[in-house]
CSV table of C-alpha atoms and ligand atoms in Angstrom, one decimal:
chain,number,residue,atom,x,y,z
P,128,MET,CA,2.4,-42.3,-17.1
P,129,GLU,CA,-0.9,-42.3,-15.2
P,130,VAL,CA,0.9,-42.7,-11.9
P,131,THR,CA,3.2,-39.8,-12.7
P,132,ARG,CA,0.3,-37.6,-13.5
P,133,ILE,CA,-1.4,-38.5,-10.2
P,134,GLN,CA,1.9,-37.9,-8.4
P,135,ILE,CA,2.3,-34.6,-10.0
P,136,SER,CA,-1.2,-33.4,-9.2
P,137,LEU,CA,-0.8,-34.6,-5.6
P,138,PHE,CA,2.5,-32.8,-5.3
P,139,LEU,CA,1.0,-29.6,-6.7
P,140,CYS,CA,-1.9,-29.9,-4.3
P,141,LEU,CA,0.4,-30.3,-1.4
P,142,LEU,CA,1.9,-27.0,-2.4
P,143,SER,CA,-1.3,-25.1,-3.0
P,144,CYS,CA,-4.0,-26.9,-1.1
P,145,ALA,CA,-2.2,-26.8,2.2
P,146,SER,CA,-4.6,-24.4,3.8
P,147,SER,CA,-7.7,-26.0,2.5
P,148,LEU,CA,-6.3,-29.4,3.5
P,149,GLY,CA,-6.3,-28.4,7.0
P,150,THR,CA,-3.3,-26.4,7.9
P,151,ARG,CA,-4.6,-24.8,11.0
P,152,TYR,CA,-2.8,-21.9,12.5
P,153,THR,CA,-2.7,-21.5,16.2
P,154,PRO,CA,-2.9,-18.0,17.8
P,155,ASP,CA,0.8,-17.5,18.4
P,156,TRP,CA,3.4,-15.7,16.2
P,157,ALA,CA,5.4,-18.8,15.5
P,158,SER,CA,2.4,-20.4,13.8
P,159,LEU,CA,0.9,-17.3,12.2
P,160,ASP,CA,4.3,-16.1,10.8
P,161,SER,CA,4.7,-19.4,9.1
P,162,ARG,CA,1.8,-18.8,6.8
P,163,PRO,CA,2.9,-18.2,3.2
P,164,ILE,CA,1.8,-14.9,1.8
P,165,PRO,CA,-0.8,-15.6,-1.0
P,166,ASP,CA,1.0,-15.4,-4.4
P,167,TRP,CA,-1.1,-12.7,-5.9
P,168,TYR,CA,0.5,-10.1,-3.6
P,169,ASP,CA,4.0,-10.6,-4.7
P,170,ASP,CA,2.9,-10.6,-8.4
P,171,VAL,CA,1.0,-7.3,-8.4
P,172,LYS,CA,3.9,-5.1,-7.1
P,173,PHE,CA,2.0,-1.8,-7.3
P,174,GLY,CA,-1.1,-0.5,-5.5
P,175,ILE,CA,-2.9,2.7,-4.6
P,176,PHE,CA,-3.4,3.8,-1.0
P,177,VAL,CA,-6.4,6.0,-0.4
P,178,HIS,CA,-6.6,8.1,2.8
P,179,TRP,CA,-10.1,9.5,3.1
P,180,GLY,CA,-12.1,10.6,6.1
P,181,VAL,CA,-13.4,13.6,8.1
P,182,PHE,CA,-9.8,15.0,8.0
P,183,SER,CA,-10.5,15.6,4.3
P,184,VAL,CA,-12.9,18.4,5.4
P,185,PRO,CA,-10.5,20.8,7.1
P,186,ALA,CA,-8.0,19.5,4.6
P,187,PHE,CA,-5.3,21.4,6.4
P,188,GLY,CA,-1.8,20.2,7.5
P,189,SER,CA,-2.4,16.5,7.4
P,190,GLU,CA,-4.8,13.6,8.2
P,191,TRP,CA,-3.6,13.9,11.8
P,192,PHE,CA,-5.5,17.2,12.0
P,193,TRP,CA,-7.6,16.4,15.0
P,194,TRP,CA,-4.5,15.2,16.9
P,195,TYR,CA,-2.4,18.2,16.1
P,196,TRP,CA,-5.3,20.5,17.0
P,197,LYS,CA,-6.6,18.9,20.2
P,198,GLY,CA,-3.9,16.4,21.2
P,199,SER,CA,-0.5,18.1,20.8
P,200,GLN,CA,-2.1,21.5,20.2
P,201,SER,CA,0.3,22.5,17.6
P,202,PRO,CA,0.2,26.3,17.1
P,203,SER,CA,-0.5,26.3,13.4
P,204,TYR,CA,-3.6,24.1,13.8
P,205,VAL,CA,-4.9,26.0,16.8
P,206,GLN,CA,-4.5,29.2,15.0
P,207,PHE,CA,-6.1,27.8,11.9
P,208,MET,CA,-9.2,27.0,13.9
P,209,ILE,CA,-9.3,30.3,15.8
P,210,LYS,CA,-9.0,32.2,12.5
P,211,ASN,CA,-11.5,30.2,10.4
P,212,TYR,CA,-14.1,28.7,12.7
P,213,PRO,CA,-16.5,30.0,15.4
P,214,PRO,CA,-15.6,29.4,19.0
P,215,GLY,CA,-16.9,26.1,20.2
P,216,PHE,CA,-16.6,24.4,16.8
P,217,SER,CA,-15.6,20.8,17.5
P,218,TYR,CA,-13.9,18.2,15.2
P,219,THR,CA,-17.2,16.3,15.0
P,220,ASP,CA,-18.8,19.4,13.4
P,221,PHE,CA,-16.6,18.7,10.4
P,222,ALA,CA,-18.4,15.4,9.6
P,223,PRO,CA,-21.6,16.8,8.2
P,224,GLN,CA,-19.5,18.7,5.7
P,225,PHE,CA,-17.9,15.5,4.4
P,226,HIS,CA,-20.3,15.5,1.5
P,227,ALA,CA,-18.6,13.4,-1.2
P,228,GLN,CA,-21.1,14.9,-3.6
P,229,PHE,CA,-18.9,14.4,-6.6
P,230,PHE,CA,-17.8,10.9,-5.6
P,231,ASP,CA,-18.2,8.7,-8.7
P,232,PRO,CA,-16.7,5.3,-7.7
P,233,GLU,CA,-16.4,4.3,-11.4
P,234,GLU,CA,-14.5,7.5,-12.2
P,235,MET,CA,-12.2,7.0,-9.3
P,236,ALA,CA,-11.6,3.4,-10.0
P,237,ASP,CA,-10.9,4.3,-13.7
P,238,ILE,CA,-8.1,6.6,-12.5
P,239,PHE,CA,-6.6,3.9,-10.2
P,240,GLU,CA,-6.8,1.3,-13.0
P,241,ALA,CA,-5.2,3.7,-15.5
P,242,SER,CA,-2.2,4.0,-13.1
P,243,GLY,CA,-1.4,0.3,-13.7
P,244,ALA,CA,-2.0,-0.5,-10.0
P,245,LYS,CA,-3.3,-4.0,-9.3
P,246,TYR,CA,-4.6,-3.3,-5.8
P,247,VAL,CA,-6.3,-0.5,-3.9
P,248,VAL,CA,-6.3,0.0,-0.2
P,249,LEU,CA,-8.9,2.4,1.3
P,250,THR,CA,-9.0,3.7,4.9
P,251,ASN,CA,-12.0,2.1,6.4
P,252,LYS,CA,-11.2,4.0,9.5
P,253,HIS,CA,-8.3,6.3,10.4
P,254,HIS,CA,-7.2,7.2,13.9
P,255,GLU,CA,-10.1,9.7,14.2
P,256,GLY,CA,-12.4,6.6,14.4
P,257,PHE,CA,-14.8,7.7,11.7
P,258,THR,CA,-15.8,4.6,9.6
P,259,ASN,CA,-16.3,4.9,5.9
P,260,TRP,CA,-19.2,2.4,6.2
P,261,GLY,CA,-22.2,2.0,8.5
P,262,SER,CA,-20.4,0.2,11.3
P,263,PRO,CA,-22.9,-0.9,13.9
P,264,TYR,CA,-20.3,-0.2,16.5
P,265,SER,CA,-19.7,3.4,15.6
P,266,TRP,CA,-22.8,5.1,16.9
P,267,ASN,CA,-23.2,7.8,14.3
P,268,TRP,CA,-19.5,8.4,13.7
P,269,ASN,CA,-19.7,6.8,10.2
P,270,SER,CA,-20.3,7.8,6.6
P,271,VAL,CA,-23.7,6.2,6.4
P,272,ASP,CA,-25.4,8.0,9.3
P,273,ASN,CA,-23.3,11.1,8.9
P,274,GLY,CA,-21.5,13.1,6.2
P,275,PRO,CA,-21.8,11.5,2.8
P,276,HIS,CA,-24.7,9.2,3.9
P,277,ARG,CA,-23.1,6.6,1.8
P,278,ASP,CA,-21.2,3.3,2.2
P,279,LEU,CA,-17.9,4.4,0.7
P,280,VAL,CA,-16.2,1.1,1.5
P,281,ALA,CA,-18.8,-0.8,-0.5
P,282,ASP,CA,-19.2,1.7,-3.3
P,283,LEU,CA,-15.5,2.0,-4.1
P,284,GLY,CA,-15.0,-1.7,-3.5
P,285,ALA,CA,-17.6,-2.7,-6.1
P,286,ALA,CA,-16.0,-0.4,-8.8
P,287,ILE,CA,-12.5,-1.7,-7.9
P,288,ARG,CA,-13.5,-5.3,-8.2
P,289,LYS,CA,-15.3,-4.8,-11.4
P,290,ARG,CA,-11.9,-4.0,-12.9
P,291,SER,CA,-10.4,-7.1,-11.4
P,292,LEU,CA,-8.1,-5.2,-9.0
P,293,HIS,CA,-7.6,-6.5,-5.5
P,294,TYR,CA,-9.3,-4.5,-2.8
P,295,GLY,CA,-7.8,-4.0,0.6
P,296,LEU,CA,-8.8,-2.1,3.7
P,297,TYR,CA,-6.7,0.0,6.0
P,298,ASN,CA,-7.9,-0.3,9.7
P,299,SER,CA,-6.7,1.8,12.6
P,300,LEU,CA,-6.8,-0.3,15.8
P,301,TYR,CA,-6.7,2.7,18.1
P,302,GLU,CA,-8.8,5.8,18.1
P,303,TRP,CA,-7.2,8.9,19.5
P,304,PHE,CA,-10.1,10.2,21.5
P,305,ASN,CA,-12.4,7.2,22.0
P,306,PRO,CA,-13.2,7.4,25.7
P,307,ILE,CA,-13.3,3.6,26.1
P,308,TYR,CA,-9.9,3.3,24.5
P,309,LEU,CA,-8.6,6.2,26.7
P,310,SER,CA,-9.9,4.4,29.8
P,311,ASP,CA,-8.1,1.2,28.8
P,312,LYS,CA,-5.0,3.2,28.3
P,313,GLN,CA,-5.4,4.8,31.7
P,314,SER,CA,-5.3,1.3,33.2
P,315,GLY,CA,-2.0,0.6,31.4
P,316,PHE,CA,-4.0,-1.6,29.0
P,317,LYS,CA,-5.0,-4.0,31.8
P,318,THR,CA,-8.7,-3.5,30.9
P,319,ARG,CA,-9.7,-4.4,27.4
P,320,ASP,CA,-13.1,-2.9,27.0
P,321,TYR,CA,-12.3,-1.0,23.8
P,322,VAL,CA,-11.0,-4.1,22.1
P,323,GLU,CA,-13.9,-6.3,23.2
P,324,LYS,CA,-16.7,-3.8,22.6
P,325,LYS,CA,-15.4,-1.8,19.6
P,326,ALA,CA,-12.1,-2.6,17.8
P,327,MET,CA,-12.5,-6.4,17.4
P,328,PRO,CA,-16.3,-6.7,16.8
P,329,GLU,CA,-16.0,-4.0,14.2
P,330,LEU,CA,-13.0,-5.6,12.5
P,331,TYR,CA,-14.7,-9.0,12.3
P,332,GLU,CA,-17.8,-7.4,10.9
P,333,LEU,CA,-15.7,-5.5,8.4
P,334,VAL,CA,-14.1,-8.7,7.1
P,335,ASN,CA,-17.3,-10.7,7.0
P,336,ARG,CA,-19.1,-7.9,5.1
P,337,TYR,CA,-16.5,-6.7,2.6
P,338,LYS,CA,-14.2,-9.7,2.3
P,339,PRO,CA,-11.1,-7.6,1.8
P,340,ASP,CA,-8.1,-9.2,0.0
P,341,LEU,CA,-5.7,-7.3,2.3
P,342,ILE,CA,-5.9,-5.8,5.7
P,343,TRP,CA,-3.5,-2.9,6.3
P,344,SER,CA,-3.4,-2.7,10.1
P,345,ASP,CA,-2.2,0.5,11.8
P,346,GLY,CA,-2.6,2.4,15.1
P,347,ASP,CA,-1.3,-0.5,17.1
P,348,TRP,CA,1.8,0.9,18.7
P,349,GLU,CA,0.6,2.1,22.1
P,350,ALA,CA,-0.4,-1.3,23.3
P,351,PRO,CA,1.0,-4.8,23.1
P,352,ASP,CA,-0.5,-7.3,20.7
P,353,THR,CA,-1.9,-9.2,23.7
P,354,TYR,CA,-4.1,-6.2,24.4
P,355,TRP,CA,-5.4,-6.2,20.8
P,356,ASN,CA,-5.7,-10.0,20.7
P,357,SER,CA,-4.1,-9.8,17.3
P,358,THR,CA,-3.0,-13.4,17.3
P,359,GLY,CA,-6.6,-14.5,18.0
P,360,PHE,CA,-7.9,-12.4,15.2
P,361,LEU,CA,-5.3,-13.5,12.7
P,362,ALA,CA,-5.8,-17.2,13.5
P,363,TRP,CA,-9.5,-16.7,12.8
P,364,LEU,CA,-8.7,-14.7,9.7
P,365,TYR,CA,-6.3,-17.4,8.3
P,366,ASN,CA,-8.3,-20.4,9.4
P,367,ASP,CA,-12.0,-19.6,9.3
P,368,SER,CA,-12.8,-16.2,7.7
P,369,PRO,CA,-14.4,-15.9,4.3
P,370,VAL,CA,-11.0,-14.6,3.0
P,371,LYS,CA,-8.8,-17.2,4.6
P,372,ASP,CA,-7.1,-18.3,1.4
P,373,VAL,CA,-6.5,-14.9,-0.3
P,374,VAL,CA,-6.1,-12.4,2.5
P,375,VAL,CA,-2.8,-10.6,2.9
P,376,THR,CA,-1.9,-8.7,6.0
P,377,ASN,CA,0.9,-6.4,7.1
P,378,ASP,CA,2.9,-6.3,10.3
P,379,ARG,CA,1.3,-3.6,12.6
P,380,TRP,CA,-0.4,-5.7,15.2
P,381,GLY,CA,0.9,-4.3,18.5
P,382,LYS,CA,3.8,-2.6,20.0
P,383,GLY,CA,7.1,-4.1,18.8
P,384,CYS,CA,5.4,-6.2,16.1
P,385,TYR,CA,6.3,-4.3,13.0
P,386,CYS,CA,9.3,-5.6,10.9
P,387,LYS,CA,8.9,-8.9,13.0
P,388,HIS,CA,5.4,-10.4,12.9
P,389,GLY,CA,2.3,-10.7,10.7
P,390,GLY,CA,2.3,-10.9,6.9
P,391,TYR,CA,4.4,-8.7,4.8
P,392,TYR,CA,6.5,-6.0,6.5
P,393,ASN,CA,5.7,-2.3,6.3
P,394,CYS,CA,8.1,-1.5,9.2
P,395,ALA,CA,8.0,2.3,9.6
P,396,ASP,CA,6.2,4.5,7.2
P,397,LYS,CA,8.2,5.0,4.0
P,398,PHE,CA,10.5,2.1,5.0
P,399,THR,CA,13.5,2.3,2.7
P,400,PRO,CA,15.9,-0.7,3.1
P,401,GLY,CA,19.4,-0.4,1.7
P,402,GLU,CA,19.6,-4.0,0.6
P,403,LEU,CA,17.4,-7.0,-0.3
P,404,PRO,CA,15.3,-7.8,2.8
P,405,ASN,CA,14.7,-11.5,3.5
P,406,HIS,CA,11.0,-11.1,4.0
P,407,LYS,CA,8.3,-9.7,1.7
P,408,TRP,CA,7.8,-6.0,2.3
P,409,GLU,CA,5.9,-3.0,1.1
P,410,LYS,CA,6.9,0.7,0.9
P,411,CYS,CA,4.0,3.1,1.2
P,412,GLN,CA,4.6,6.6,-0.1
P,413,ALA,CA,2.4,9.5,-0.7
P,414,VAL,CA,2.5,11.7,-3.8
P,415,ASP,CA,2.1,14.6,-1.3
P,416,LYS,CA,5.3,14.2,0.7
P,417,ILE,CA,3.8,16.0,3.7
P,418,SER,CA,0.4,14.3,4.1
P,419,TRP,CA,-1.5,11.2,3.4
P,420,GLY,CA,-4.9,12.9,3.5
P,421,TYR,CA,-5.8,15.6,1.1
P,422,ARG,CA,-4.8,19.1,2.2
P,423,ARG,CA,-5.7,22.3,0.5
P,424,ASN,CA,-2.4,24.0,1.5
P,425,MET,CA,-0.2,21.7,-0.5
P,426,LYS,CA,2.4,23.2,-2.8
P,427,LEU,CA,3.6,21.8,-6.1
P,428,SER,CA,7.2,21.6,-4.7
P,429,GLU,CA,5.9,19.3,-1.9
P,430,LEU,CA,4.7,16.7,-4.4
P,431,MET,CA,6.7,13.8,-5.9
P,432,ASP,CA,7.1,14.3,-9.6
P,433,LEU,CA,6.7,11.5,-12.0
P,434,PRO,CA,10.3,10.5,-12.5
P,435,SER,CA,10.9,10.4,-8.7
P,436,ILE,CA,7.8,8.1,-8.3
P,437,ILE,CA,9.0,5.8,-11.0
P,438,LYS,CA,12.5,5.7,-9.5
P,439,ASP,CA,11.1,4.9,-6.1
P,440,MET,CA,8.8,2.2,-7.4
P,441,VAL,CA,11.7,0.6,-9.4
P,442,TYR,CA,14.0,0.6,-6.4
P,443,VAL,CA,11.3,-1.0,-4.3
P,444,VAL,CA,10.5,-3.7,-6.8
P,445,ALA,CA,14.2,-4.5,-7.5
P,446,LEU,CA,14.6,-5.1,-3.7
P,447,GLY,CA,11.6,-7.4,-3.6
P,448,GLY,CA,9.0,-5.0,-2.3
P,449,ASN,CA,5.6,-3.8,-3.3
P,450,TYR,CA,5.0,-0.1,-3.9
P,451,LEU,CA,1.8,1.4,-2.4
P,452,LEU,CA,1.4,5.0,-3.7
P,453,ASN,CA,-1.0,7.2,-1.8
P,454,VAL,CA,-3.4,9.9,-2.9
P,455,GLY,CA,-6.0,11.6,-0.7
P,456,PRO,CA,-9.4,12.4,-2.3
P,457,THR,CA,-11.1,15.7,-1.4
P,458,SER,CA,-14.0,15.7,0.9
P,459,ASP,CA,-16.3,16.1,-2.1
P,460,GLY,CA,-14.9,12.9,-3.6
P,461,ILE,CA,-12.5,14.1,-6.2
P,462,ILE,CA,-8.9,12.9,-7.0
P,463,ALA,CA,-7.2,16.2,-7.6
P,464,PRO,CA,-6.1,16.5,-11.2
P,465,VAL,CA,-2.5,16.9,-10.1
P,466,PHE,CA,-2.6,13.5,-8.5
P,467,GLU,CA,-4.5,12.1,-11.4
P,468,GLU,CA,-1.8,13.2,-13.7
P,469,ARG,CA,0.9,11.5,-11.6
P,470,LEU,CA,-1.2,8.3,-11.6
P,471,ARG,CA,-1.9,8.3,-15.3
P,472,GLY,CA,1.8,9.0,-15.9
P,473,VAL,CA,2.8,5.9,-13.9
P,474,GLY,CA,0.3,3.9,-15.9
P,475,ALA,CA,1.7,5.1,-19.2
P,476,TRP,CA,5.2,4.1,-18.1
P,477,LEU,CA,4.0,0.7,-17.0
P,478,LYS,CA,2.2,0.1,-20.3
P,479,VAL,CA,5.6,0.1,-21.9
P,480,ASN,CA,7.8,-1.2,-19.1
P,481,GLY,CA,5.3,-3.3,-17.0
P,482,ASP,CA,7.1,-6.6,-18.0
P,483,ALA,CA,10.0,-5.4,-15.9
P,484,ILE,CA,7.7,-4.9,-12.9
P,485,TYR,CA,4.7,-7.2,-12.7
P,486,GLY,CA,5.4,-10.9,-11.7
P,487,THR,CA,9.1,-10.3,-11.4
P,488,LYS,CA,11.6,-11.5,-8.8
P,489,PRO,CA,14.7,-9.8,-7.5
P,490,TRP,CA,17.7,-10.8,-9.4
P,491,ARG,CA,21.0,-12.1,-7.9
P,492,VAL,CA,22.3,-8.5,-8.4
P,493,GLN,CA,19.7,-5.8,-7.7
P,494,ALA,CA,21.6,-2.7,-8.7
P,495,GLU,CA,24.7,-1.6,-10.5
P,496,ASN,CA,26.5,1.6,-11.2
P,497,ALA,CA,26.8,1.0,-14.9
P,498,THR,CA,27.2,3.8,-17.5
P,499,VAL,CA,24.5,5.3,-15.3
P,500,PRO,CA,23.0,3.6,-12.2
P,501,VAL,CA,20.5,0.8,-13.0
P,502,TRP,CA,18.2,-1.5,-11.2
P,503,TYR,CA,17.7,-5.2,-12.1
P,504,THR,CA,14.6,-7.4,-11.9
P,505,SER,CA,14.1,-10.9,-13.4
P,506,LYS,CA,11.7,-13.5,-14.7
P,507,SER,CA,13.5,-16.9,-15.1
P,508,SER,CA,16.3,-16.4,-17.6
P,509,THR,CA,15.1,-12.9,-18.6
P,510,VAL,CA,16.7,-10.0,-16.8
P,511,TYR,CA,15.4,-6.5,-16.9
P,512,VAL,CA,17.7,-3.5,-16.6
P,513,ILE,CA,15.9,-0.4,-15.6
P,514,ILE,CA,17.7,2.8,-16.4
P,515,THR,CA,16.4,5.8,-14.4
P,516,SER,CA,18.5,8.6,-15.9
P,517,ASN,CA,19.4,9.3,-19.5
P,518,PRO,CA,22.9,8.1,-20.2
P,519,MET,CA,23.2,10.6,-23.0
P,520,GLN,CA,25.5,8.2,-25.0
P,521,ASN,CA,24.8,5.2,-27.2
P,522,SER,CA,27.3,2.7,-25.8
P,523,PHE,CA,26.0,1.3,-22.5
P,524,THR,CA,28.1,-1.0,-20.3
P,525,LEU,CA,26.7,-3.5,-17.8
P,526,SER,CA,29.0,-5.8,-15.8
P,527,ALA,CA,26.7,-8.1,-13.9
P,528,PRO,CA,24.9,-10.1,-16.6
P,529,LYS,CA,26.6,-13.3,-18.0
P,530,THR,CA,25.8,-13.5,-21.7
P,531,SER,CA,25.9,-16.4,-24.1
P,532,SER,CA,25.7,-16.5,-27.9
P,533,ASN,CA,21.9,-16.9,-27.5
P,534,THR,CA,21.5,-13.7,-25.5
P,535,VAL,CA,19.0,-11.2,-27.1
P,536,VAL,CA,18.8,-7.5,-25.9
P,537,THR,CA,15.9,-5.3,-26.6
P,538,LEU,CA,14.6,-1.9,-25.4
P,539,LEU,CA,11.0,-2.3,-24.1
P,540,GLY,CA,8.6,-0.6,-26.4
P,541,SER,CA,10.8,-1.0,-29.4
P,542,PRO,CA,10.7,-4.2,-31.5
P,543,GLU,CA,14.3,-4.2,-33.0
P,544,PRO,CA,16.9,-6.3,-31.1
P,545,LEU,CA,19.9,-4.1,-30.1
P,546,LYS,CA,23.5,-4.8,-31.1
P,547,TRP,CA,25.6,-5.9,-28.2
P,548,ALA,CA,29.0,-7.5,-27.6
P,549,PRO,CA,30.3,-9.4,-24.6
P,550,LEU,CA,33.0,-7.7,-22.5
P,551,LYS,CA,36.2,-9.6,-21.8
P,552,THR,CA,35.7,-10.7,-18.2
P,553,SER,CA,31.9,-10.4,-17.6
P,554,GLY,CA,29.1,-8.3,-18.8
P,555,LEU,CA,28.3,-6.7,-22.1
P,556,ILE,CA,28.3,-3.5,-24.0
P,557,VAL,CA,25.0,-2.5,-25.7
P,558,LEU,CA,24.5,-0.1,-28.5
P,559,LEU,CA,21.5,2.0,-27.5
P,560,PRO,CA,19.3,3.7,-29.9
P,561,ASP,CA,18.4,7.4,-29.2
P,562,LEU,CA,16.1,6.9,-26.2
P,563,PRO,CA,12.5,7.9,-26.9
P,564,PHE,CA,11.1,10.8,-24.9
P,565,THR,CA,9.3,9.8,-21.8
P,566,PRO,CA,8.0,12.1,-19.0
P,567,ALA,CA,9.0,9.3,-16.6
P,568,ASP,CA,12.7,9.5,-17.6
P,569,ALA,CA,13.2,5.8,-17.3
P,570,TRP,CA,13.7,3.0,-19.8
P,571,THR,CA,14.1,-0.8,-19.7
P,572,LEU,CA,16.5,-3.1,-21.4
P,573,LYS,CA,15.3,-6.7,-21.6
P,574,LEU,CA,18.1,-9.3,-21.6
P,575,ASP,CA,16.9,-12.7,-22.7
P,576,LYS,CA,18.9,-15.7,-21.9
P,577,VAL,CA,21.5,-14.4,-19.6
P,578,ALA,CA,22.7,-15.8,-16.3
S,602,LIG,C1,-9.0,-13.7,21.0
S,602,LIG,O1,-9.6,-14.0,19.8
S,602,LIG,C2,-10.1,-15.4,19.7
S,602,LIG,C3,-10.6,-15.6,18.3
S,602,LIG,O2,-11.6,-14.8,18.0
S,602,LIG,C4,-11.1,-15.7,20.8
S,602,LIG,O3,-11.5,-17.0,20.7
S,602,LIG,C5,-10.5,-15.4,22.1
S,602,LIG,O4,-11.5,-15.6,23.1
S,602,LIG,C6,-10.0,-14.0,22.2
S,602,LIG,N1,-9.3,-13.8,23.5
S,602,LIG,C7,-9.4,-12.7,24.2
S,602,LIG,C8,-8.6,-12.7,25.5
S,602,LIG,O5,-10.2,-11.8,23.9
S,603,LIG,C1,26.6,3.5,-6.8
S,603,LIG,O1,27.2,4.7,-6.4
S,603,LIG,C2,26.6,5.4,-5.3
S,603,LIG,C3,27.4,6.7,-5.2
S,603,LIG,O2,28.7,6.5,-5.1
S,603,LIG,C4,26.7,4.5,-4.1
S,603,LIG,O3,26.1,5.2,-3.0
S,603,LIG,C5,26.0,3.2,-4.4
S,603,LIG,O4,26.1,2.4,-3.3
S,603,LIG,C6,26.5,2.5,-5.6
S,603,LIG,N1,25.6,1.4,-5.9
S,603,LIG,C7,26.1,0.2,-6.3
S,603,LIG,C8,25.1,-0.8,-6.5
S,603,LIG,O5,27.3,-0.1,-6.3
């Protein structure tokens, strides 16, 4: 008895204490890629992505404003500037207008919490290079010396963590117009001054100061991971950083890395696999289908409506992914009410249907064209069937689940078990009640004790 207990706790420790018992990762992909992704990440399933920066001031077109204006010189951006700003106005002149004067971190965190999200990822720095904290490596191109005169990373983080949500930071490795980066680029990335003087010292400082649970790396694609020294950074992050046991990372660590190396896979933006990937992944998707940053010229028809957000999230979770839904705050620090409405709508749906999402695993069958198309998720011998369009009839046929006489079928949100009968070969027919109205247009059947 005593021996068994010791053996069991030793065994459990071997499973969970591996990193504290001295699994050291070496700075190469074979070793780093072998690190298990901390469990919290797969369990939470749903997060909020927040793109906020100087681009929120012109709030026109997209968060790539500076690039489209001065880099590719896209006509609509060039015209917008000629029409609305005096000659000689530069992008850096927007920063003092980044006031965030209505930014109440508690209010913003309340909205994120009400969405049912379990993690929030804020842009610490987008490709424009402006940091939303007082980075000592940023000269005055940061939110403490300029613009809001406030540490946005710290302030939002404190409110997020107070609500027990996980806090992640998005970090762009490159900066479009940083002269040191451009000079490295000129050398074909043979010189590494930008990495050594700016990108890496800043990233280490960010991790030590804010202890993010997640690092969402981006802006890596022009240079190889050897230029960024990504493996050196990740080995430190996983072995010795203050977040070594909890931190989760993505896969954008250098040209050719994504979908191959790092933590979970983002692959390309809005990655949409057709079948179950064999590696943990995340789909990021913005409510505004055109832009990640807030833009004043958005139109209602360009936004995802609530049912399409729910459908997208359900599809992602059924295929083993996490769903990171983006909203861009305004430069004055507000989540636009139209975004707030979407987020609260997701939360209302999750309140009833969250059992089919949080802590689930993909099932042996992920989707079926039943009476209407459905997605499956599972938790041990419970299988959830998520219906994302109203079947408009009471008899509902599913062929994948294998029932037994102990099988119980319920509709989430309604206490009464539903009548059902097995089909001859495999599957069952369920007698649905009239489905309650939901603005999300999606319902969940819970099948207990099926195989
Ligand atoms: C890469 O990062 C590691 C860990 O911080 C460091 O020890 C190493 O010197 C770096 N290598 C280069 C080439 O910068
Ligand atoms: C359901 O039907 C659609 C349309 O014919 C098809 O594209 C899809 O692959 C089918 N899904 C499954 C799981 O069979």
